[in-house]
Amino acid sequence: MENCIFCKIVNGDIPSAKVYEDENVYAFLDISQVTKGHTLVIPKAHKENIFEITADMAGPIFEAVKKVADAIQSAYSPKGLNLLNNNGETAGQTVFHYHIHLIPRYSTEDGFHPVFKENNGNQDLPAIAASIKAHL
Ligand code: 5GP
Ligand code: ZN
């Protein structure tokens, strides 16, 4: 898609530190390197967010996530690794081409701050589950 920075990366129009590529998927280092090895896995096709990803794209994307996660683990032996995918501005998305962050974790104070939610317990869990299940 025109004016999409990640489409330009896939097409080689702007440079990236490529980690992995196959027919459907491209993976490269996030320029911000929140932690060492911070990588983005993206579909080559321009899709804005999880809602635009089709079911047949989900498998190849996650297979690549698994491959790259194992490679990061072998390369740097982090103590943990966060997977993160922001969908929509409200959720913190800034580049509107679907991507999954792989953020290796070296300590709890290594620069990445997972967002912890307040506990909004005491809700009607069966009713909420029923609302979601009704759409599956
Ligand atoms: P989001 O906030 O949408 O989940 O993540 C977008 C990510 O894309 C950010 O972590 C940002 O550092 C990264 N990013 C933005 N522009 C570029 C770029 O031109 N090259 C690379 N490699 N990463 C980028
Ligand atoms: Zn794009």
Tab-separated table of C-alpha atoms and ligand atoms in Angstrom:
chain	number	residue	atom	x	y	z
A	1	MET	CA	0.000	0.000	0.000
A	2	GLU	CA	1.266	3.428	-0.905
A	3	ASN	CA	2.735	5.461	1.950
A	4	CYS	CA	2.909	2.442	4.246
A	5	ILE	CA	6.362	2.258	5.795
A	6	PHE	CA	6.190	-1.508	6.326
A	7	CYS	CA	5.071	-2.161	2.723
A	8	LYS	CA	8.120	-0.125	1.671
A	9	ILE	CA	10.301	-2.319	3.885
A	10	VAL	CA	8.832	-5.523	2.376
A	11	ASN	CA	9.422	-4.147	-1.125
A	12	GLY	CA	12.987	-3.106	-0.301
A	13	ASP	CA	12.219	0.559	-0.970
A	14	ILE	CA	13.562	1.431	2.459
A	15	PRO	CA	16.225	-0.611	4.234
A	16	SER	CA	15.632	-2.937	7.159
A	17	ALA	CA	17.658	-5.402	9.190
A	18	LYS	CA	15.945	-8.523	7.871
A	19	VAL	CA	15.812	-11.570	10.127
A	20	TYR	CA	13.498	-13.909	8.200
A	21	GLU	CA	11.421	-14.041	5.044
A	22	ASP	CA	9.173	-16.542	3.327
A	23	GLU	CA	6.363	-16.414	0.782
A	24	ASN	CA	3.890	-14.739	3.138
A	25	VAL	CA	5.853	-13.248	5.990
A	26	TYR	CA	8.728	-10.838	6.620
A	27	ALA	CA	10.587	-10.296	9.913
A	28	PHE	CA	13.016	-7.496	10.727
A	29	LEU	CA	14.498	-5.658	13.688
A	30	ASP	CA	12.392	-2.903	15.203
A	31	ILE	CA	14.348	0.311	14.801
A	32	SER	CA	13.666	1.208	18.443
A	33	GLN	CA	15.286	-1.980	19.887
A	34	VAL	CA	13.395	-1.636	23.168
A	35	THR	CA	15.545	-4.598	24.159
A	36	LYS	CA	18.344	-6.270	22.203
A	37	GLY	CA	16.824	-8.425	19.466
A	38	HIS	CA	13.395	-6.702	19.436
A	39	THR	CA	11.890	-8.006	16.186
A	40	LEU	CA	8.707	-7.407	14.192
A	41	VAL	CA	6.940	-10.157	12.253
A	42	ILE	CA	4.570	-8.896	9.556
A	43	PRO	CA	2.512	-10.330	6.695
A	44	LYS	CA	3.825	-9.232	3.303
A	45	ALA	CA	0.276	-8.340	2.310
A	46	HIS	CA	-0.925	-5.013	3.630
A	47	LYS	CA	-3.448	-5.651	6.392
A	48	GLU	CA	-4.063	-2.992	8.980
A	49	ASN	CA	-4.806	-5.043	12.067
A	50	ILE	CA	-5.939	-8.402	13.490
A	51	PHE	CA	-9.436	-7.838	12.155
A	52	GLU	CA	-8.173	-7.624	8.576
A	53	ILE	CA	-5.970	-10.703	8.892
A	54	THR	CA	-7.662	-13.680	7.256
A	55	ALA	CA	-7.721	-17.092	8.919
A	56	ASP	CA	-5.373	-18.542	6.291
A	57	MET	CA	-2.785	-15.834	7.025
A	58	ALA	CA	-2.820	-16.461	10.768
A	59	GLY	CA	-1.046	-19.823	10.573
A	60	PRO	CA	1.944	-18.696	8.492
A	61	ILE	CA	2.353	-15.545	10.600
A	62	PHE	CA	2.431	-17.465	13.855
A	63	GLU	CA	4.710	-20.157	12.423
A	64	ALA	CA	7.179	-17.387	11.651
A	65	VAL	CA	6.740	-15.911	15.140
A	66	LYS	CA	7.640	-19.308	16.602
A	67	LYS	CA	10.716	-19.690	14.344
A	68	VAL	CA	12.023	-16.224	15.119
A	69	ALA	CA	11.319	-16.581	18.862
A	70	ASP	CA	13.417	-19.764	18.918
A	71	ALA	CA	16.201	-18.021	17.000
A	72	ILE	CA	16.238	-15.065	19.400
A	73	GLN	CA	16.309	-17.496	22.307
A	74	SER	CA	19.278	-19.342	20.803
A	75	ALA	CA	21.115	-16.131	19.914
A	76	TYR	CA	20.783	-14.198	23.171
A	77	SER	CA	19.378	-16.562	25.826
A	78	PRO	CA	16.973	-13.990	27.233
A	79	LYS	CA	15.238	-14.919	30.453
A	80	GLY	CA	11.820	-14.259	28.917
A	81	LEU	CA	10.114	-12.904	25.793
A	82	ASN	CA	6.971	-10.825	25.351
A	83	LEU	CA	4.757	-11.101	22.284
A	84	LEU	CA	2.845	-7.889	21.693
A	85	ASN	CA	0.399	-6.817	19.008
A	86	ASN	CA	-1.273	-3.418	19.207
A	87	ASN	CA	-4.514	-3.080	17.235
A	88	GLY	CA	-5.870	0.433	16.874
A	89	GLU	CA	-4.675	3.776	18.160
A	90	THR	CA	-6.417	3.187	21.477
A	91	ALA	CA	-4.288	0.088	21.940
A	92	GLY	CA	-1.073	1.961	21.084
A	93	GLN	CA	-0.744	1.075	17.378
A	94	THR	CA	1.375	3.622	15.511
A	95	VAL	CA	2.148	1.788	12.248
A	96	PHE	CA	-1.015	0.581	10.562
A	97	HIS	CA	0.360	-2.527	8.885
A	98	TYR	CA	-0.222	-5.571	11.086
A	99	HIS	CA	2.815	-6.604	13.126
A	100	ILE	CA	3.707	-8.744	16.102
A	101	HIS	CA	6.498	-7.531	18.375
A	102	LEU	CA	8.915	-10.106	19.770
A	103	ILE	CA	10.590	-8.486	22.751
A	104	PRO	CA	13.242	-10.579	24.486
A	105	ARG	CA	13.431	-9.893	28.217
A	106	TYR	CA	16.685	-9.812	30.115
A	107	SER	CA	15.377	-8.506	33.421
A	108	THR	CA	12.191	-6.952	34.772
A	109	GLU	CA	13.907	-3.584	34.437
A	110	ASP	CA	15.339	-3.893	30.925
A	111	GLY	CA	13.308	-1.060	29.407
A	112	PHE	CA	10.095	-2.797	28.396
A	113	HIS	CA	7.093	-2.011	30.549
A	114	PRO	CA	4.200	-4.397	30.060
A	115	VAL	CA	0.907	-2.689	30.686
A	116	PHE	CA	-0.784	-4.217	33.672
A	117	LYS	CA	-4.470	-3.666	33.991
A	118	GLU	CA	-6.390	-2.924	37.107
A	119	ASN	CA	-8.311	-5.890	38.370
A	120	ASN	CA	-11.881	-5.235	37.314
A	121	GLY	CA	-13.149	-8.419	38.921
A	122	ASN	CA	-16.594	-9.123	40.273
A	123	GLN	CA	-18.167	-9.046	36.826
A	124	ASP	CA	-20.637	-11.494	35.345
A	125	LEU	CA	-18.160	-13.815	33.638
A	126	PRO	CA	-20.766	-16.279	32.264
A	127	ALA	CA	-22.667	-13.400	30.611
A	128	ILE	CA	-19.498	-11.935	29.086
A	129	ALA	CA	-18.407	-15.369	27.812
A	130	ALA	CA	-21.873	-15.903	26.320
A	131	SER	CA	-21.706	-12.544	24.485
A	132	ILE	CA	-18.412	-13.473	22.866
A	133	LYS	CA	-19.342	-17.097	22.142
A	134	ALA	CA	-22.475	-15.929	20.352
A	135	HIS	CA	-20.203	-14.541	17.609
A	136	LEU	CA	-17.982	-17.582	17.156
B	1	5GP	P1	3.316	-0.131	17.118
B	1	5GP	O1	3.416	1.041	18.063
B	1	5GP	O2	2.457	0.221	15.908
B	1	5GP	O3	2.887	-1.405	17.774
B	1	5GP	O4	4.793	-0.420	16.642
B	1	5GP	C1	5.398	0.202	15.564
B	1	5GP	C2	6.869	-0.089	15.680
B	1	5GP	O5	7.457	0.164	14.428
B	1	5GP	C3	7.600	0.784	16.697
B	1	5GP	O6	8.159	-0.041	17.728
B	1	5GP	C4	8.677	1.491	15.887
B	1	5GP	O7	9.920	1.546	16.542
B	1	5GP	C5	8.771	0.629	14.638
B	1	5GP	N1	9.150	1.369	13.441
B	1	5GP	C6	8.573	2.510	12.987
B	1	5GP	N2	9.167	2.899	11.838
B	1	5GP	C7	10.130	1.972	11.566
B	1	5GP	C8	11.081	1.832	10.507
B	1	5GP	O8	11.170	2.643	9.580
B	1	5GP	N3	11.906	0.753	10.554
B	1	5GP	C9	11.838	-0.154	11.562
B	1	5GP	N4	12.702	-1.179	11.499
B	1	5GP	N5	10.958	-0.057	12.568
B	1	5GP	C10	10.109	0.991	12.573
B	2	ZN	ZN	1.586	-1.911	4.489
